[in-house]
Amino acid sequence: MVVPVVVADAIDRFVLRELGLQRAQAMAAVASDDLDNIAVSVVALAVAPELRVVMRAGDHEAIAETRSLFKIGLVHDLGSLSAAYTTASLIGLRPRGVLTHGKRLLVERADGRFVPWPQADRCGHPQERDTDADISARVSAGERPSGL
């Protein structure tokens, strides 16, 4: 399978039209700046309203504002995926990968089984933080994420 990649200013509607975005199966906006990715996604959907857009984004405030502009589907940020993989590795699951299913994260274990992975709901107020002593006590007691 050949996947064409074009490096251009994707915030420019003219560029996207000239590239034939309306004929594309999907487009990925994966720059390091969340706001750039949101801008590219908005322009892409203006050019091709039915286009499947994959967007790299981690700033939840920006995502909430974007959702008020257009439907962006489910969002799982790279931080959540990386945290699930890293935590699963640290507790000895030897994960093959992490995927999303609806709003859930699933860790694929070395034996090929998928394990639902707990993730905290995000909210707008500061979270109560555990002290180092609380965390050490739970780890020493062998506490594992639920569902494993």
Coordinates of N, CA and C in Angstrom, one line a residue:
M1 N 0.8 -1.2 0.0 CA 0.0 0.0 0.0 C 0.9 1.2 0.0
V2 N 0.6 2.2 -0.9 CA 1.3 3.4 -0.9 C 0.5 4.5 -0.3
V3 N 1.1 5.2 0.7 CA 0.5 6.3 1.4 C 1.2 7.6 1.0
P4 N 0.6 8.5 0.3 CA 1.3 9.7 -0.1 C 1.4 10.6 1.1
V5 N 2.5 11.3 1.3 CA 2.7 12.2 2.3 C 3.2 13.5 1.7
V6 N 2.5 14.6 2.1 CA 2.8 15.9 1.5 C 3.2 16.9 2.7
V7 N 4.3 17.6 2.5 CA 4.6 18.6 3.5 C 4.3 20.0 2.9
A8 N 3.3 20.6 3.5 CA 2.8 21.9 3.0 C 2.1 22.6 4.1
D9 N 1.7 23.9 3.8 CA 0.9 24.6 4.8 C -0.6 24.2 4.7
A10 N -0.9 23.3 5.6 CA -2.3 22.7 5.6 C -3.3 23.6 6.1
I11 N -3.0 24.7 6.6 CA -4.0 25.7 7.1 C -4.6 26.5 5.9
D12 N -3.9 26.3 4.7 CA -4.4 27.0 3.5 C -5.4 26.1 2.8
R13 N -6.6 26.6 2.7 CA -7.7 25.8 1.9 C -7.2 25.5 0.5
F14 N -6.6 26.5 -0.2 CA -6.2 26.3 -1.5 C -5.3 25.1 -1.7
V15 N -4.3 25.0 -0.7 CA -3.4 23.8 -0.7 C -4.1 22.5 -0.6
L16 N -5.1 22.5 0.3 CA -5.8 21.2 0.5 C -6.7 20.8 -0.7
R17 N -7.3 21.8 -1.3 CA -8.1 21.6 -2.5 C -7.2 21.1 -3.6
E18 N -6.0 21.7 -3.8 CA -5.1 21.3 -4.9 C -4.6 19.9 -4.7
L19 N -4.4 19.5 -3.4 CA -4.0 18.2 -3.1 C -5.1 17.1 -3.3
G20 N -6.3 17.6 -3.5 CA -7.4 16.6 -3.7 C -7.9 16.0 -2.4
L21 N -7.9 16.8 -1.4 CA -8.3 16.3 -0.1 C -9.7 15.7 -0.1
Q22 N -10.6 16.3 -0.9 CA -11.9 15.8 -1.0 C -12.0 14.3 -1.5
R23 N -10.9 13.8 -2.1 CA -10.9 12.4 -2.5 C -10.1 11.5 -1.6
A24 N -9.5 12.1 -0.5 CA -8.7 11.3 0.4 C -9.6 10.4 1.3
Q25 N -9.0 9.4 1.8 CA -9.7 8.5 2.8 C -9.6 9.1 4.2
A26 N -8.5 9.7 4.5 CA -8.3 10.2 5.8 C -7.1 11.3 5.7
M27 N -7.0 12.0 6.8 CA -5.9 13.0 6.9 C -5.4 13.0 8.4
A28 N -4.1 13.1 8.6 CA -3.6 13.1 10.0 C -3.0 14.5 10.2
A29 N -3.4 15.1 11.3 CA -2.8 16.4 11.7 C -2.0 16.1 12.9
V30 N -0.7 15.9 12.8 CA 0.1 15.4 13.9 C 1.4 16.2 14.2
A31 N 1.3 17.5 14.0 CA 2.4 18.4 14.3 C 2.5 18.5 15.8
S32 N 3.6 19.1 16.3 CA 3.8 19.2 17.7 C 3.0 20.2 18.4
D33 N 2.4 21.1 17.7 CA 1.5 22.1 18.3 C 0.0 21.8 18.2
D34 N -0.6 21.6 19.3 CA -2.0 21.2 19.3 C -2.9 22.2 18.6
L35 N -2.6 23.5 18.8 CA -3.5 24.5 18.1 C -3.3 24.5 16.6
D36 N -2.1 24.2 16.1 CA -1.9 24.0 14.7 C -2.7 22.8 14.2
N37 N -2.7 21.7 14.9 CA -3.4 20.5 14.5 C -4.9 20.8 14.5
I38 N -5.4 21.6 15.4 CA -6.8 21.9 15.5 C -7.2 22.8 14.2
A39 N -6.3 23.8 14.0 CA -6.6 24.6 12.8 C -6.6 23.9 11.5
V40 N -5.6 22.9 11.3 CA -5.6 22.1 10.1 C -6.9 21.3 10.0
S41 N -7.3 20.7 11.1 CA -8.5 19.9 11.1 C -9.7 20.6 10.8
V42 N -9.9 21.9 11.3 CA -11.0 22.7 11.0 C -11.0 23.0 9.5
V43 N -9.9 23.4 8.9 CA -9.8 23.7 7.5 C -10.0 22.5 6.7
A44 N -9.5 21.3 7.0 CA -9.7 20.1 6.3 C -11.2 19.7 6.2
L45 N -11.9 19.9 7.3 CA -13.3 19.6 7.4 C -14.1 20.6 6.6
A46 N -13.6 21.8 6.5 CA -14.3 22.8 5.6 C -14.2 22.4 4.1
V47 N -13.0 21.8 3.8 CA -12.8 21.4 2.4 C -13.5 20.1 2.1
A48 N -13.4 19.2 3.0 CA -14.0 17.8 2.8 C -14.8 17.4 4.1
P49 N -16.0 17.8 4.2 CA -16.8 17.6 5.5 C -16.9 16.2 5.9
E50 N -16.8 15.2 5.1 CA -17.0 13.8 5.5 C -15.7 13.1 5.7
L51 N -14.6 13.8 5.7 CA -13.2 13.3 5.8 C -13.0 12.8 7.2
R52 N -12.3 11.6 7.3 CA -11.9 11.1 8.6 C -10.6 11.8 9.0
V53 N -10.6 12.5 10.1 CA -9.4 13.3 10.5 C -8.9 12.7 11.8
V54 N -7.6 12.5 11.8 CA -6.9 12.0 13.0 C -6.0 13.2 13.4
M55 N -6.2 13.6 14.7 CA -5.5 14.8 15.2 C -4.8 14.4 16.5
R56 N -3.5 14.8 16.5 CA -2.7 14.7 17.7 C -3.0 15.9 18.6
A57 N -3.5 15.7 19.8 CA -3.8 16.8 20.7 C -3.7 16.3 22.1
G58 N -3.3 17.1 23.0 CA -3.1 16.8 24.4 C -3.7 17.9 25.3
D59 N -3.9 19.1 24.8 CA -4.4 20.2 25.6 C -5.9 20.1 25.8
H60 N -6.4 19.6 26.9 CA -7.8 19.3 27.0 C -8.7 20.6 26.9
E61 N -8.1 21.7 27.3 CA -8.9 23.0 27.2 C -9.1 23.3 25.7
A62 N -8.1 23.1 24.9 CA -8.2 23.4 23.5 C -9.2 22.4 22.9
I63 N -9.2 21.1 23.3 CA -10.1 20.1 22.7 C -11.5 20.5 23.1
A64 N -11.8 20.9 24.3 CA -13.1 21.3 24.7 C -13.7 22.4 23.9
E65 N -12.8 23.4 23.6 CA -13.2 24.5 22.8 C -13.5 24.1 21.3
T66 N -12.7 23.2 20.9 CA -12.8 22.7 19.5 C -14.1 21.9 19.3
R67 N -14.5 21.1 20.4 CA -15.7 20.3 20.3 C -16.9 21.3 20.2
S68 N -16.8 22.5 20.7 CA -17.9 23.4 20.5 C -18.1 23.9 19.1
L69 N -17.0 23.8 18.3 CA -17.0 24.2 16.9 C -17.5 23.1 16.0
F70 N -17.0 21.9 16.2 CA -17.4 20.8 15.3 C -17.2 19.5 16.0
K71 N -17.8 18.5 15.5 CA -17.7 17.1 16.1 C -16.3 16.6 15.7
I72 N -15.5 16.2 16.8 CA -14.2 15.7 16.5 C -14.1 14.2 16.9
G73 N -15.2 13.6 17.4 CA -15.1 12.2 17.8 C -14.4 12.0 19.1
L74 N -14.0 10.8 19.3 CA -13.3 10.5 20.6 C -11.9 11.0 20.6
V75 N -11.4 11.3 21.8 CA -10.1 11.8 21.9 C -9.4 11.0 23.0
H76 N -8.3 10.4 22.6 CA -7.4 9.8 23.6 C -6.0 10.4 23.3
D77 N -5.5 11.1 24.3 CA -4.3 11.8 24.1 C -3.1 10.8 24.3
L78 N -2.0 11.2 23.7 CA -0.8 10.4 23.7 C -0.3 10.2 25.1
G79 N -0.5 11.1 26.0 CA -0.1 10.9 27.4 C -0.8 9.7 28.0
S80 N -2.1 9.6 27.8 CA -2.9 8.5 28.4 C -2.5 7.2 27.8
L81 N -2.2 7.1 26.5 CA -1.8 5.9 25.8 C -0.4 5.5 26.4
S82 N 0.5 6.5 26.4 CA 1.9 6.2 26.9 C 1.9 5.7 28.4
A83 N 1.0 6.4 29.2 CA 1.0 6.0 30.6 C 0.4 4.6 30.8
A84 N -0.6 4.2 30.0 CA -1.1 2.9 30.1 C 0.0 1.8 29.7
Y85 N 0.7 2.1 28.7 CA 1.7 1.2 28.2 C 2.9 1.1 29.2
T86 N 3.3 2.2 29.7 CA 4.4 2.3 30.7 C 4.0 1.6 32.0
T87 N 2.8 1.9 32.5 CA 2.4 1.3 33.7 C 2.3 -0.3 33.6
A88 N 1.7 -0.7 32.5 CA 1.5 -2.1 32.2 C 2.9 -2.8 32.2
S89 N 3.9 -2.1 31.6 CA 5.2 -2.7 31.5 C 5.8 -2.8 32.9
L90 N 5.6 -1.7 33.7 CA 6.2 -1.7 35.0 C 5.7 -2.8 36.0
I91 N 4.4 -3.1 35.8 CA 3.8 -4.2 36.6 C 4.0 -5.6 36.1
G92 N 4.7 -5.7 34.9 CA 5.1 -7.0 34.4 C 4.2 -7.6 33.4
L93 N 3.3 -6.9 32.8 CA 2.4 -7.4 31.8 C 3.0 -7.7 30.4
R94 N 4.2 -7.1 30.2 CA 4.8 -7.2 28.9 C 3.9 -6.8 27.7
P95 N 3.3 -5.6 27.7 CA 2.3 -5.3 26.7 C 2.8 -5.3 25.3
R96 N 2.0 -5.7 24.4 CA 2.3 -5.5 23.0 C 1.9 -4.1 22.5
G97 N 0.9 -3.6 23.1 CA 0.4 -2.2 22.7 C -0.8 -1.8 23.4
V98 N -1.3 -0.6 23.1 CA -2.5 -0.1 23.8 C -3.4 0.4 22.6
L99 N -4.6 0.1 22.7 CA -5.6 0.6 21.7 C -6.8 1.2 22.4
T100 N -7.6 1.9 21.7 CA -8.8 2.4 22.2 C -10.0 1.7 21.6
H101 N -11.0 1.5 22.5 CA -12.3 0.9 22.0 C -13.4 1.8 22.6
G102 N -14.0 2.6 21.8 CA -14.9 3.6 22.3 C -14.2 4.6 23.2
K103 N -14.6 4.7 24.4 CA -13.9 5.6 25.4 C -13.0 4.8 26.3
R104 N -12.8 3.5 26.0 CA -12.0 2.7 26.9 C -10.6 2.5 26.3
L105 N -9.6 2.4 27.2 CA -8.3 2.0 26.8 C -8.1 0.5 27.0
L106 N -7.5 -0.2 26.1 CA -7.3 -1.7 26.3 C -5.8 -1.9 26.1
V107 N -5.2 -2.7 27.0 CA -3.8 -3.1 26.9 C -3.7 -4.5 26.3
E108 N -3.0 -4.7 25.2 CA -2.8 -6.0 24.7 C -1.6 -6.6 25.4
R109 N -1.9 -7.8 26.1 CA -0.9 -8.5 26.8 C 0.0 -9.3 25.9
A110 N 1.1 -9.8 26.4 CA 2.0 -10.6 25.6 C 1.3 -11.9 25.1
D111 N 0.3 -12.4 25.8 CA -0.4 -13.6 25.4 C -1.5 -13.3 24.3
G112 N -1.7 -12.0 23.9 CA -2.6 -11.7 22.9 C -4.0 -11.3 23.5
R113 N -4.2 -11.4 24.8 CA -5.5 -11.0 25.4 C -5.5 -9.5 25.6
F114 N -6.7 -8.9 25.6 CA -6.8 -7.5 25.9 C -7.4 -7.3 27.3
V115 N -6.8 -6.4 28.0 CA -7.2 -6.0 29.3 C -7.7 -4.6 29.4
P116 N -9.0 -4.4 29.9 CA -9.4 -3.0 30.0 C -8.5 -2.3 31.0
W117 N -8.1 -1.1 30.6 CA -7.2 -0.3 31.5 C -7.9 0.8 32.2
P118 N -7.8 0.9 33.5 CA -8.4 2.0 34.2 C -7.8 3.3 33.8
Q119 N -8.6 4.3 33.7 CA -8.1 5.7 33.4 C -8.9 6.7 34.2
A120 N -8.3 7.7 34.7 CA -9.0 8.7 35.5 C -9.8 9.6 34.6
D121 N -11.0 10.0 35.1 CA -11.7 11.0 34.4 C -11.0 12.3 34.6
R122 N -11.0 13.1 33.6 CA -10.4 14.5 33.7 C -11.4 15.5 34.0
C123 N -11.0 16.4 34.8 CA -12.0 17.5 35.2 C -11.2 18.8 35.3
G124 N -11.9 19.9 35.5 CA -11.3 21.2 35.4 C -10.7 21.7 36.7
H125 N -10.9 21.0 37.8 CA -10.4 21.5 39.1 C -9.1 20.7 39.5
P126 N -8.3 21.3 40.3 CA -7.1 20.7 40.7 C -7.4 19.3 41.5
Q127 N -6.5 18.3 41.2 CA -6.7 17.0 41.8 C -5.9 17.0 43.1
E128 N -6.5 16.2 44.1 CA -5.8 15.9 45.3 C -4.6 15.0 44.9
R129 N -3.4 15.3 45.4 CA -2.2 14.6 45.0 C -1.9 13.6 46.2
D130 N -1.5 12.4 45.8 CA -1.0 11.5 46.8 C 0.4 11.9 47.2
T131 N 0.7 11.7 48.5 CA 2.1 11.9 48.9 C 3.0 10.8 48.5
D132 N 4.3 11.0 48.5 CA 5.2 9.9 48.2 C 5.0 8.7 49.1
A133 N 4.7 9.0 50.4 CA 4.5 7.9 51.4 C 3.3 7.1 51.0
D134 N 2.2 7.7 50.6 CA 1.0 7.0 50.2 C 1.3 6.1 49.0
I135 N 2.0 6.6 48.0 CA 2.3 5.8 46.8 C 3.2 4.7 47.2
S136 N 4.2 4.9 47.9 CA 5.1 3.8 48.3 C 4.4 2.7 49.1
A137 N 3.5 3.1 50.0 CA 2.7 2.1 50.8 C 1.9 1.3 49.9
R138 N 1.2 1.9 48.9 CA 0.4 1.1 48.0 C 1.2 0.2 47.1
V139 N 2.3 0.6 46.6 CA 3.2 -0.2 45.8 C 3.8 -1.4 46.6
S140 N 4.2 -1.1 47.8 CA 4.7 -2.1 48.7 C 3.7 -3.2 49.0
A141 N 2.4 -2.7 49.1 CA 1.3 -3.7 49.4 C 1.0 -4.5 48.2
G142 N 1.6 -4.2 47.0 CA 1.3 -5.0 45.8 C 0.0 -4.5 45.1
E143 N -0.4 -3.3 45.3 CA -1.6 -2.8 44.7 C -1.4 -2.8 43.2
R144 N -2.4 -3.2 42.4 CA -2.3 -3.2 41.0 C -3.6 -2.5 40.4
P145 N -3.5 -2.0 39.2 CA -4.7 -1.3 38.7 C -5.9 -2.3 38.6
S146 N -7.1 -1.8 38.8 CA -8.2 -2.7 38.9 C -8.4 -3.3 37.5
G147 N -9.0 -4.5 37.4 CA -9.4 -5.2 36.2 C -8.2 -6.0 35.6
L148 N -7.1 -6.1 36.4 CA -6.0 -6.9 35.8 C -5.9 -8.3 36.5

